[in-house]
Every structure is written in C-alpha cells, then in structure tokens.
PDB file of C-alpha atoms and ligand atoms in Angstrom:
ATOM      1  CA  UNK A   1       1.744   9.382  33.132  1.00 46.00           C
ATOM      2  CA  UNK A   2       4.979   9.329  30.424  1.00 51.00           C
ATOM      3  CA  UNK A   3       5.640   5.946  31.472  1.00 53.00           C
ATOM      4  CA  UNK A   4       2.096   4.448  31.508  1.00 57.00           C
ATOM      5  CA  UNK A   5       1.580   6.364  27.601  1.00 58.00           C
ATOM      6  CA  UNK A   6       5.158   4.828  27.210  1.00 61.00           C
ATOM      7  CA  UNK A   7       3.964   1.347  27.738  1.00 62.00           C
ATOM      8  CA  UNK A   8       0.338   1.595  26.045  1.00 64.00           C
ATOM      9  CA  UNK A   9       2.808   2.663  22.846  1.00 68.00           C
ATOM     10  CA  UNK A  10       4.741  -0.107  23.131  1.00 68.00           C
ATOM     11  CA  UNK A  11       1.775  -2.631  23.484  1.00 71.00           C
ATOM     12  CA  UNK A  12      -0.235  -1.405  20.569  1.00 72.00           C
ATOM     13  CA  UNK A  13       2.823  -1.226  18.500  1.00 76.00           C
ATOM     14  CA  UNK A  14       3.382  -4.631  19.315  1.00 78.00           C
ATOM     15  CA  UNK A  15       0.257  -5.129  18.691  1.00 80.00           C
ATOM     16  CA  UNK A  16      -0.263  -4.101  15.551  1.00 80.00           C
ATOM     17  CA  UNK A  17       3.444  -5.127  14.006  1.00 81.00           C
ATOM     18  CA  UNK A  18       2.246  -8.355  14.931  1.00 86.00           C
ATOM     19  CA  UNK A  19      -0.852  -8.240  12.982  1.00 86.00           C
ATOM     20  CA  UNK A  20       0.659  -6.965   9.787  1.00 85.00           C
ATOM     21  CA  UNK A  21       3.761  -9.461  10.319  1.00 85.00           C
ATOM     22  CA  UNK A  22       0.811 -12.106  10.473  1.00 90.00           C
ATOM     23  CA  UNK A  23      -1.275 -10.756   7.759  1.00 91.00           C
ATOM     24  CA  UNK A  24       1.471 -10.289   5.263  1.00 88.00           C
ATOM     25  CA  UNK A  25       2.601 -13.746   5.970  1.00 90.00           C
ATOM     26  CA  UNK A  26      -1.357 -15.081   5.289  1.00 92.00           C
ATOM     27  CA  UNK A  27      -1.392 -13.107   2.184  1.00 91.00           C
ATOM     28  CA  UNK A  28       1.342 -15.109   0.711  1.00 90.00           C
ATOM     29  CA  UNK A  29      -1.090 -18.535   0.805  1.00 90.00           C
ATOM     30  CA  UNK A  30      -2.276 -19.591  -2.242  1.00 90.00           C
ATOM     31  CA  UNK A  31      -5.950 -20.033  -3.586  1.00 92.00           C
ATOM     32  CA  UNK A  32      -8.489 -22.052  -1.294  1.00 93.00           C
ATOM     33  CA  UNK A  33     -11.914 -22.960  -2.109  1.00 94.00           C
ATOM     34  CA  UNK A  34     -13.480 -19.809  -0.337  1.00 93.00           C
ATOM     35  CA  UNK A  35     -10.470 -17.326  -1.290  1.00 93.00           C
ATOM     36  CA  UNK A  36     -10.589 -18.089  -5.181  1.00 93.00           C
ATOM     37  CA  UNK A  37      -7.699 -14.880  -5.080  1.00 90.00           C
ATOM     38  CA  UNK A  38      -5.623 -16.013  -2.612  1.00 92.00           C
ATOM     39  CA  UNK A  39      -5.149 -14.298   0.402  1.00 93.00           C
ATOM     40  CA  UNK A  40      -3.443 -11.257  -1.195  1.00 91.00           C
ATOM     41  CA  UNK A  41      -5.719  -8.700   0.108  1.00 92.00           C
ATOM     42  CA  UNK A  42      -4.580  -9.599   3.701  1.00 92.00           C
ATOM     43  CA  UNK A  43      -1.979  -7.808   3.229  1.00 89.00           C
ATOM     44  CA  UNK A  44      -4.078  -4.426   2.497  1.00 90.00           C
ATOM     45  CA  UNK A  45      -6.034  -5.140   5.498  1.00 90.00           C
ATOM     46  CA  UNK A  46      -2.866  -5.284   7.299  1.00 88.00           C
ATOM     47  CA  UNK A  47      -1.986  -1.563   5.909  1.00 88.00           C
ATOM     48  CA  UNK A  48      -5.485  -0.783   6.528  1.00 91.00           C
ATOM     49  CA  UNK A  49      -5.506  -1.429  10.352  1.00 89.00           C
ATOM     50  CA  UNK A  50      -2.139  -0.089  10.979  1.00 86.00           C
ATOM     51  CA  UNK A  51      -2.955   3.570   9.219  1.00 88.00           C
ATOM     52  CA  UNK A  52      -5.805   3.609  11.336  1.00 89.00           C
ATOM     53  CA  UNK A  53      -3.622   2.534  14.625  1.00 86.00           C
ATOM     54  CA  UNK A  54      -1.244   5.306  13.437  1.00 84.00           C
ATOM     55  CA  UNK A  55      -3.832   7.899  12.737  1.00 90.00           C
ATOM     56  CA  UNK A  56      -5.197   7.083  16.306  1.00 89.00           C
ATOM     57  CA  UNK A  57      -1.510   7.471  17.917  1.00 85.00           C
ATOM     58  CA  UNK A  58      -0.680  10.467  16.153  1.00 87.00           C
ATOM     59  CA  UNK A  59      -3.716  12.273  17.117  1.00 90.00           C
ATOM     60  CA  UNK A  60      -3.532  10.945  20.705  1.00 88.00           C
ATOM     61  CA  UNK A  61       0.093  13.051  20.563  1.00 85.00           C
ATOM     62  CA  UNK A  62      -1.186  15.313  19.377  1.00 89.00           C
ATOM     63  CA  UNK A  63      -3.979  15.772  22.002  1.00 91.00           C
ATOM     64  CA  UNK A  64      -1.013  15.634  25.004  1.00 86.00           C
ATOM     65  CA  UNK A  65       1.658  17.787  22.644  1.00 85.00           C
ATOM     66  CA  UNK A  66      -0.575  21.105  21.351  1.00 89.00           C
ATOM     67  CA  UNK A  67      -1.446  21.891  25.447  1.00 88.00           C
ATOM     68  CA  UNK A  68       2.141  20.692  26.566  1.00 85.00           C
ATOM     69  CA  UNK A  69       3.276  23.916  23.793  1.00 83.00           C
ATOM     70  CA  UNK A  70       1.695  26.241  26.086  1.00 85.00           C
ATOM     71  CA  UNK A  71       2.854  24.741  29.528  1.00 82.00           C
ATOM     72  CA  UNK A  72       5.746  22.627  29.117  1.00 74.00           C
ATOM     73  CA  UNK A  73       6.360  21.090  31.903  1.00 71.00           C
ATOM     74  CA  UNK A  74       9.556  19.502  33.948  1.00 70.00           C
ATOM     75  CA  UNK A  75      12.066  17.175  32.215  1.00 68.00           C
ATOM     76  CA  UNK A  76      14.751  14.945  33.178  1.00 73.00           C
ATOM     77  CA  UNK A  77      17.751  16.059  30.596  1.00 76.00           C
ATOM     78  CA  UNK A  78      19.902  12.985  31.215  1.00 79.00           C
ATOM     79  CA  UNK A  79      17.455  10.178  31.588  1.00 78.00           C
ATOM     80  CA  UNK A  80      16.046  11.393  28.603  1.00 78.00           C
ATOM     81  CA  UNK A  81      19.098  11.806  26.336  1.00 82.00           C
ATOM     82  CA  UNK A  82      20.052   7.627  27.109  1.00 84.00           C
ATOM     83  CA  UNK A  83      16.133   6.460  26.944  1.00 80.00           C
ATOM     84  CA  UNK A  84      16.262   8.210  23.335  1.00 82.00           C
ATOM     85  CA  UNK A  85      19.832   6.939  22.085  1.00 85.00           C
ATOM     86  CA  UNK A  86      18.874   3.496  23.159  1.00 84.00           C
ATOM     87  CA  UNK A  87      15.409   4.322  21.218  1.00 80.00           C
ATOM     88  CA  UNK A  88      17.313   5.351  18.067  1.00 84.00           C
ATOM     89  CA  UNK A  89      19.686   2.163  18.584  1.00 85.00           C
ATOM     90  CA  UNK A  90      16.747  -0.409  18.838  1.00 80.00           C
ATOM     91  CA  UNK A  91      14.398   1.232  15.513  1.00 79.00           C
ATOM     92  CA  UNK A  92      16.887   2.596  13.916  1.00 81.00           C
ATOM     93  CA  UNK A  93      17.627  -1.053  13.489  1.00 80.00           C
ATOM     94  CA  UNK A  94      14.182  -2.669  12.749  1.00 75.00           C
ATOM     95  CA  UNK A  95      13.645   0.437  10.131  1.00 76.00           C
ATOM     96  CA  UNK A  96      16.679  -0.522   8.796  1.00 76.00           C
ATOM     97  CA  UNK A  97      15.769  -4.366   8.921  1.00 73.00           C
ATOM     98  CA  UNK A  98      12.394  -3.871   7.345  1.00 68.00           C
ATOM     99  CA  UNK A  99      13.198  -1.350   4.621  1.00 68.00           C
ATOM    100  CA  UNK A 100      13.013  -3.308   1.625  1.00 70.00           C
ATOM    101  CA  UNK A 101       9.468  -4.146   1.901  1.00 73.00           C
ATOM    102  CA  UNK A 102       7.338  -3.318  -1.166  1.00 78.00           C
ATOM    103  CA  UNK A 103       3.777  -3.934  -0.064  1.00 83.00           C
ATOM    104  CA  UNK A 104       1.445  -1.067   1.046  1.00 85.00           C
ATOM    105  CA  UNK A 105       1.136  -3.006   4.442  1.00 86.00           C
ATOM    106  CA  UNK A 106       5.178  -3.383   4.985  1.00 85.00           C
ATOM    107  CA  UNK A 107       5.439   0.348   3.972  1.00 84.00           C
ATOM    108  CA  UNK A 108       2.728   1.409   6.984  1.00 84.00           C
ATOM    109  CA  UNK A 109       4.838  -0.816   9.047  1.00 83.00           C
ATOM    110  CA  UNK A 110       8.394   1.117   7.775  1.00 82.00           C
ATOM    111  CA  UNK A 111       6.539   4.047   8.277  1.00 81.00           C
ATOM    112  CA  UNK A 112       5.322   3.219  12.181  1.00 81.00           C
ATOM    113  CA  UNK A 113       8.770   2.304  12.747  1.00 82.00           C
ATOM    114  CA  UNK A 114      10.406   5.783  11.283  1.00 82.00           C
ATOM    115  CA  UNK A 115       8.079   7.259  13.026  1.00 80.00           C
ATOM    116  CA  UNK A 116       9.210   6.055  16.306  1.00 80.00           C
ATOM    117  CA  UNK A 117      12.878   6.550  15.704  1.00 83.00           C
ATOM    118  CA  UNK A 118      11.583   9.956  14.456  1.00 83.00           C
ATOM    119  CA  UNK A 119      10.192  10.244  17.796  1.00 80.00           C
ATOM    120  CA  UNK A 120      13.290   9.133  19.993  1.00 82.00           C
ATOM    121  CA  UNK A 121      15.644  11.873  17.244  1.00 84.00           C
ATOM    122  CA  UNK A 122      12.989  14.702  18.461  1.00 81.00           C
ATOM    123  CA  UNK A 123      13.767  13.761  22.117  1.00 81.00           C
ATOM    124  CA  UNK A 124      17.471  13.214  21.433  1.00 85.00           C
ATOM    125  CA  UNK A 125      17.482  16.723  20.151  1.00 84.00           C
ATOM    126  CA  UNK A 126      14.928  18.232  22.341  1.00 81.00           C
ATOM    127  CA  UNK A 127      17.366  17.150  25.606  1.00 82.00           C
ATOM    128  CA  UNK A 128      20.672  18.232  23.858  1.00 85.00           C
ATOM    129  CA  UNK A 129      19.379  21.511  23.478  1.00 84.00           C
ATOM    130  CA  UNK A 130      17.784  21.573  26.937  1.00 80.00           C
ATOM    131  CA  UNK A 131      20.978  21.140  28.236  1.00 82.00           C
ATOM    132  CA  UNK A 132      21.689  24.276  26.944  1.00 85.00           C
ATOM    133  CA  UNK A 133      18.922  26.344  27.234  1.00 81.00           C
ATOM    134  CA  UNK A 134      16.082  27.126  29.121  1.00 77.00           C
ATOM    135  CA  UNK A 135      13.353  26.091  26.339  1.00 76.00           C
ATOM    136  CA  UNK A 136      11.274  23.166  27.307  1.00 76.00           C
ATOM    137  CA  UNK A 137       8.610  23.951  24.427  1.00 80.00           C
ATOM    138  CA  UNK A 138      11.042  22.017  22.266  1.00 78.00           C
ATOM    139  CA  UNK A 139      10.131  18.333  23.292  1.00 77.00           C
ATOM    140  CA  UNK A 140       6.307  19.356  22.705  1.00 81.00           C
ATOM    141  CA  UNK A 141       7.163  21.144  19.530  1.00 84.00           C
ATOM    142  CA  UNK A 142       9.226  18.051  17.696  1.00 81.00           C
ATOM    143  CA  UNK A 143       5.722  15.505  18.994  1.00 82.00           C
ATOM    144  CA  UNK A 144       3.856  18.209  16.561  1.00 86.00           C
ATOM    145  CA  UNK A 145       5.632  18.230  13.987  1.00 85.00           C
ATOM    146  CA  UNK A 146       6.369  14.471  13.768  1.00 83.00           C
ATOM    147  CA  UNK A 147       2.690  13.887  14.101  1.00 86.00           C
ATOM    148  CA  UNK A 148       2.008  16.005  10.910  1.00 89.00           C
ATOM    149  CA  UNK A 149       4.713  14.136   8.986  1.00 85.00           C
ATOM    150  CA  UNK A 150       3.251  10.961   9.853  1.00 84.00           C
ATOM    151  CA  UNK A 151      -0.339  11.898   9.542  1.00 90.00           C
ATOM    152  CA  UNK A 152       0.382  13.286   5.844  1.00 90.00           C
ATOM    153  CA  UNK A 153       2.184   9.637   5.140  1.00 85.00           C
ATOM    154  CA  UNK A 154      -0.512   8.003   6.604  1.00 88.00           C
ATOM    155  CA  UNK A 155      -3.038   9.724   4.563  1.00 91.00           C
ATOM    156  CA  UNK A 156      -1.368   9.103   1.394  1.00 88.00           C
ATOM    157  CA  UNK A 157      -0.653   5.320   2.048  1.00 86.00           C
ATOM    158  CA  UNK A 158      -4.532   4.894   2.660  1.00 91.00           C
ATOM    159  CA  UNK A 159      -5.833   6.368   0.031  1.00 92.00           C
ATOM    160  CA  UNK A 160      -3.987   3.694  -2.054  1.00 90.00           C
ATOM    161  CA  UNK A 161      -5.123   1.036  -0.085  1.00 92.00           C
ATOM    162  CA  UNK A 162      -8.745   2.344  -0.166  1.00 93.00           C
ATOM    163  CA  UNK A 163      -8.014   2.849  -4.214  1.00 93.00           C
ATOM    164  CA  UNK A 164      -7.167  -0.971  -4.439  1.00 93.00           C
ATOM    165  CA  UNK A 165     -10.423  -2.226  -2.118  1.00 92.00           C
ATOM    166  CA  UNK A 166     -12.799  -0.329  -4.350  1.00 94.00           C
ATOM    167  CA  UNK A 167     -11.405  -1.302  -7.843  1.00 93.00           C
ATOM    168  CA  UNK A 168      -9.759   1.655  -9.006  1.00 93.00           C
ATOM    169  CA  UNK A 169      -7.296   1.682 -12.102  1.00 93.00           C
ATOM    170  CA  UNK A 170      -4.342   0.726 -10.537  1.00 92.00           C
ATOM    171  CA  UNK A 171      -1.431   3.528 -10.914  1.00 90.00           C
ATOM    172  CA  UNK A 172       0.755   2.390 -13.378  1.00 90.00           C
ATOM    173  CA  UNK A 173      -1.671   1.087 -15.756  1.00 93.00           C
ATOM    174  CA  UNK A 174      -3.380   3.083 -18.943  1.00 93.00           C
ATOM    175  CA  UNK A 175      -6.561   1.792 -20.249  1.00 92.00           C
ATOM    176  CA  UNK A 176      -5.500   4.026 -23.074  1.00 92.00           C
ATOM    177  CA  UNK A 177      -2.433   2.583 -23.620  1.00 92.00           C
ATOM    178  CA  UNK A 178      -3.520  -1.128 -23.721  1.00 93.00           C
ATOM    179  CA  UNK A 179      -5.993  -0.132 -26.238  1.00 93.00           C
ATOM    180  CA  UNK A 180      -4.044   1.650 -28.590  1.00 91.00           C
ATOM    181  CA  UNK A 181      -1.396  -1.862 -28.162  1.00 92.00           C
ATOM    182  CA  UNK A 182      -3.820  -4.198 -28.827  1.00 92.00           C
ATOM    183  CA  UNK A 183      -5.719  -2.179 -31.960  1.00 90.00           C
ATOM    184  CA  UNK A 184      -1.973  -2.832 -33.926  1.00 89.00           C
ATOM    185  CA  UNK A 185      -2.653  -5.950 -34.072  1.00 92.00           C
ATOM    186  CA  UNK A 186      -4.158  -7.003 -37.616  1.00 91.00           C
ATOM    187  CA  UNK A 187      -6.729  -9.748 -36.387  1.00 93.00           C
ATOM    188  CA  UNK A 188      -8.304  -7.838 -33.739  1.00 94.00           C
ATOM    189  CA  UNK A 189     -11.356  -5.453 -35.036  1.00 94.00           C
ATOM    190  CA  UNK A 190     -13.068  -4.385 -31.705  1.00 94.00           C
ATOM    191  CA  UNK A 191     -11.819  -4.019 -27.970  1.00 95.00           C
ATOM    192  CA  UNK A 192     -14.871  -4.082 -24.917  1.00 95.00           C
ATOM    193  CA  UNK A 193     -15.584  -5.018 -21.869  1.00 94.00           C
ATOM    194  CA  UNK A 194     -12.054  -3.732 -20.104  1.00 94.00           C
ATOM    195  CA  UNK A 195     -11.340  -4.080 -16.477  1.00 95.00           C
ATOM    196  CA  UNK A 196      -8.344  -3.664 -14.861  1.00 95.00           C
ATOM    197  CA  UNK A 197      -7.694  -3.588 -11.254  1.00 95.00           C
ATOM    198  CA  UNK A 198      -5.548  -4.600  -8.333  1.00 94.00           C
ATOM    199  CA  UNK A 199      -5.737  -7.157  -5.788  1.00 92.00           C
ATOM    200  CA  UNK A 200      -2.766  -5.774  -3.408  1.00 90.00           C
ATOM    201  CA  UNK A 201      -1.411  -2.882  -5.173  1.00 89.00           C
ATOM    202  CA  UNK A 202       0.965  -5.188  -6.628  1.00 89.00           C
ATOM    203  CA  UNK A 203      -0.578  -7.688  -8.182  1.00 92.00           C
ATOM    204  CA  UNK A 204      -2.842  -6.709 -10.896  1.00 95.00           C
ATOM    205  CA  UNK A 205      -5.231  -7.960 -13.200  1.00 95.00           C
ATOM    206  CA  UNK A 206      -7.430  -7.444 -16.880  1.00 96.00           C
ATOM    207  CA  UNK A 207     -10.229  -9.001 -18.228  1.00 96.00           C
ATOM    208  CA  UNK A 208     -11.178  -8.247 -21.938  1.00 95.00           C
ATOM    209  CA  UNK A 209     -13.459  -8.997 -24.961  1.00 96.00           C
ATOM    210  CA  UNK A 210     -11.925  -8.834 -28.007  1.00 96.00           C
ATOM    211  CA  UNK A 211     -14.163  -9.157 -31.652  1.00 95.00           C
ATOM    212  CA  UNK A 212     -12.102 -10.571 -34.097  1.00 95.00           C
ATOM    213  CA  UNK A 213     -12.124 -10.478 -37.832  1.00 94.00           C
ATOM    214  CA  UNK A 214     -13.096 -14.093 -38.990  1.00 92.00           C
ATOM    215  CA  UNK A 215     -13.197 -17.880 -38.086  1.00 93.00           C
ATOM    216  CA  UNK A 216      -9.844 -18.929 -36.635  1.00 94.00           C
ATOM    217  CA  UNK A 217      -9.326 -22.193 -35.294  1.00 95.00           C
ATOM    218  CA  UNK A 218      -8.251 -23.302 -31.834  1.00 95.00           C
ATOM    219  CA  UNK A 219      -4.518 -22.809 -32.899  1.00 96.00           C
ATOM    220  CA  UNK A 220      -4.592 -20.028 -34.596  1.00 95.00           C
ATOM    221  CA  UNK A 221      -6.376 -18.598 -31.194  1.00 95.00           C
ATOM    222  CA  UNK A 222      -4.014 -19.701 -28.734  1.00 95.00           C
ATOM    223  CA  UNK A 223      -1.100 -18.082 -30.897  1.00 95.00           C
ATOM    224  CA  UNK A 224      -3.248 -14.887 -31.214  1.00 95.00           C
ATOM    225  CA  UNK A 225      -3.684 -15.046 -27.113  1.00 95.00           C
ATOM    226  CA  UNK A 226       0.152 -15.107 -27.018  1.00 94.00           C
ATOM    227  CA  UNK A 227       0.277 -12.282 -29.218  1.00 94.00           C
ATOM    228  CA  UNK A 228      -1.967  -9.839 -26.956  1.00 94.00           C
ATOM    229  CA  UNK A 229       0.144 -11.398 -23.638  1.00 94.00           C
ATOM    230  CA  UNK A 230       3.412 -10.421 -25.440  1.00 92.00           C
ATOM    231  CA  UNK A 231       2.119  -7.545 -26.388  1.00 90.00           C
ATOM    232  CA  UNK A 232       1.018  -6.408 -22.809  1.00 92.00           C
ATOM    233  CA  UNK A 233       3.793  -8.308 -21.061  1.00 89.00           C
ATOM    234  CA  UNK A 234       5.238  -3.866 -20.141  1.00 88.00           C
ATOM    235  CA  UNK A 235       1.831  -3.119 -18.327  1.00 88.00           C
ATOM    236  CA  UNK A 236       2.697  -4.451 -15.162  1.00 90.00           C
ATOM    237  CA  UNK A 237      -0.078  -7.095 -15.320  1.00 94.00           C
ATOM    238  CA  UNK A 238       0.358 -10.528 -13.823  1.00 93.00           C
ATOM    239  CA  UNK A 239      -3.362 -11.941 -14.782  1.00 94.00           C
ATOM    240  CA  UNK A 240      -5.122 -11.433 -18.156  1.00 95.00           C
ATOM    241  CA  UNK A 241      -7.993 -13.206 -19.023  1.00 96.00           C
ATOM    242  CA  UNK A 242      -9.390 -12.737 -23.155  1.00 95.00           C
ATOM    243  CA  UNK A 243     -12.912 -13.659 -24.622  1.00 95.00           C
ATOM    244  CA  UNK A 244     -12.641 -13.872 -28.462  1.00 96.00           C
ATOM    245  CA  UNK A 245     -15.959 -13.096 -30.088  1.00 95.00           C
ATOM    246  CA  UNK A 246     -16.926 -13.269 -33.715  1.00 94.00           C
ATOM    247  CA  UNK A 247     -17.964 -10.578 -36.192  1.00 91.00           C
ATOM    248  CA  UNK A 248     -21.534 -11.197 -35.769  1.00 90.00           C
ATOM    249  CA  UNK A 249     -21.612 -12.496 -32.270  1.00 92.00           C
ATOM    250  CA  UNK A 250     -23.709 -10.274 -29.554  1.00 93.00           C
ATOM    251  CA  UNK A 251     -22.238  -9.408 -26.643  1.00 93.00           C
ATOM    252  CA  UNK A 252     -24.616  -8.323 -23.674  1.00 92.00           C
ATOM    253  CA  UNK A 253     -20.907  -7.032 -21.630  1.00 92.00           C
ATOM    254  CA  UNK A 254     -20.393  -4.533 -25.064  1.00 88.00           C
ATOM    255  CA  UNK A 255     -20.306  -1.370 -22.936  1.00 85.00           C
ATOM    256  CA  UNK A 256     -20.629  -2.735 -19.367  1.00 83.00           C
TER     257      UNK A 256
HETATM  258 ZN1   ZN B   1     -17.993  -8.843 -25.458  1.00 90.06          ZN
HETATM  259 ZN1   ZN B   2     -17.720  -5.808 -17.898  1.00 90.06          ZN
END
C-alpha cells in the first residue's frame, strides 16, 4: 500500500509540476486576438490547480496519518532512513532550483516541492529516532503536522489567487494614495471612475477619468498624461489608461 500511495504521489506531482511548468510558460505569450491580456492569467490557473492538487494530497495524508496515530504500524528503520536521504537529496535540489520564482503559481510549485522534502526530513527524523526508541507514532505524527503547515500555505496562496480572479485591489496598491497624488497636480479638478486591479498578482493595472480645468490642446494633454504616469510611476502599476473630460462634460461612469 506505501509503495502504490508512493507512486500515485509521484504521478500527480508530475502531473501537476508539469501543468504549472506549462502554464507559466503560456502565460508569458503575448496578446492574441481572443486573449486581448495576454495569457497572464495562465499562470493563476496554474496556482489555482496545484492548491487544489495540494489541498487534495494533504487531506488524503491526512486521512491515512490521524488513524496510523492510534495504531502505528511496522516500519523498516534502514530502508527508510536511505529512501528519505535520497528524497531530501533529489527536492532539496529542485526547491533549491526553483526558489526564485515570484509568481503565485511558481510559489504553489516551491511550496509542493518543500513540502515533499518536508516530508522525506519527517521520515529522516522519524527513522533516526526509531532506531532508538520504541515510538512508531512519530512517522504518523510528522505526516500531521506537515499537512497543517502546508494546508495553512495553501490556504493563504489561494486566497490571493482567488483575490486576483475576482478583481480585488491588488495588495500593494492605495486607491487613497493615488488620489491624494494626482489631486497635487494644478490642472486636474476632479478624479472618477477608478479601477485598479491585477491580472497575475504581478502585473497590475488602472483606468481613470480625470475632469480637468479648461481647454488644453493635444500637447499640452500628452505632457499632462506624462505628468500623472510620473507621478504614479511608485504604485507598482504597469498599465494606466486616462480619459480627460472637460468642466462641463457629463460623464455617465461619474460614480460607477
Ligand atoms: Zn468620467
Ligand atoms: Zn467605472
């Protein structure tokens, strides 16, 4: 039964590294006439499917670890020790390897792989002290706890993910804040119709109306739009589209 769970792991981590591997390469490819975005939010679906994959596995360990606390049952010390240093050899590695990503779906994968070399330091430990002493409700007791640390990950990884797909206000950005930046500057009178959200969790974008004092001519405009982009350029926002309006201009968006 270990070694058939054993191999199911390995398949549907395979699996799903694959699919996140594939999908954050897909979300790197540009615009297309049905993707108008890009295909950055590939990349969220990525982090999506994994945190359910590793929601699944962790309660599936769970399922075979809470009964196995109660009657732990026979171990092979040895064979278990070298299966778990190879283990933390071979993630350790790939954890290592894949570290630097900043994406929410290459942080679910860093995660899936700690979690597995979290795993194979749980047996390491588990069989050292076994060795010792006569308390096999160790190797059940590390699958617990390593399932809780990865669930509570897990859960905090999808909620931003699930923030992003239904247009909330990304993290780092204050609606506040652009405001108050864009009401120093002399021209501008009135500031409506703000949206800000996120297409990845990275990349993030505004739209905004804003009334204006007088006339100004095309020029004028364009040096006026570089004003607001400079002025914005701290907000972590990599795509702003304006709308001047005049003073007397109606606006149906004015509180939408
Ligand atoms: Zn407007
Ligand atoms: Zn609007």
């Amino acid at each position: 039964l270990a070694i058939l769970s054993d191999a199911l792991h390995d398949l549907g981590d395979s699996f799903s590294l694959g699919l996140s591997w594939y999908f954050q390469k897909l979300s790197k490819k540009g615009r297309t006439k049905t993707f108008l975005y890009g295909y950055k939010r590939f990349s969220l679906l990525g982090a999506i499917i994994n945190s359910i994959v590793l929601v699944a596995g962790s309660i599936f360990i769970l399922t075979k670890a809470i009964p196995e606390l109660f009657n732990p049952g026979e171990t092979n010390v040895q064979g278990m020790l070298y299966l778990a240093i190879l283990g933390i050899v071979v993630n350790g590695a790939a954890v290592f390897k894949l570290r630097k990503g900043e994406s929410l779906n290459e942080k679910v994968v860093s995660l899936h792989l700690l979690e597995d070399v979290l795993g194979w330091v749980a047996v390491l430990i588990g069989s050292i002290i076994m060795m010792y002493t006569d308390a096999p409700f160790i190797d059940p007791l590390l699958s617990v706890l390593i399932s809780f640390f990865v669930l509570y990950n897990v859960y905090k990884n999808l909620k931003k993910s699930l923030l992003v797909i239904l247009q909330g206000i990304p993290e780092e950005i204050s609606i506040d804040d652009i405001r108050q930046k864009l009401k120093n500057i002399p021209k501008v009178t009135d500031i409506h119709d703000c949206h800000a959200w996120s297409m990845d969790g990275q990349y993030n974008i505004l739209t905004l109306h804003l009334r204006l004092d007088k006339d100004y001519k095309l020029s004028e405009q364009a040096k006026l739009k570089e004003r607001v982009r400079t002025q914005l350029k701290d907000e972590s926002i990599n795509h702003i589209t304006i709308e001047f309006e005049g003073q007397d201009e109606y606006c149906e968006l004015e509180d939408c």
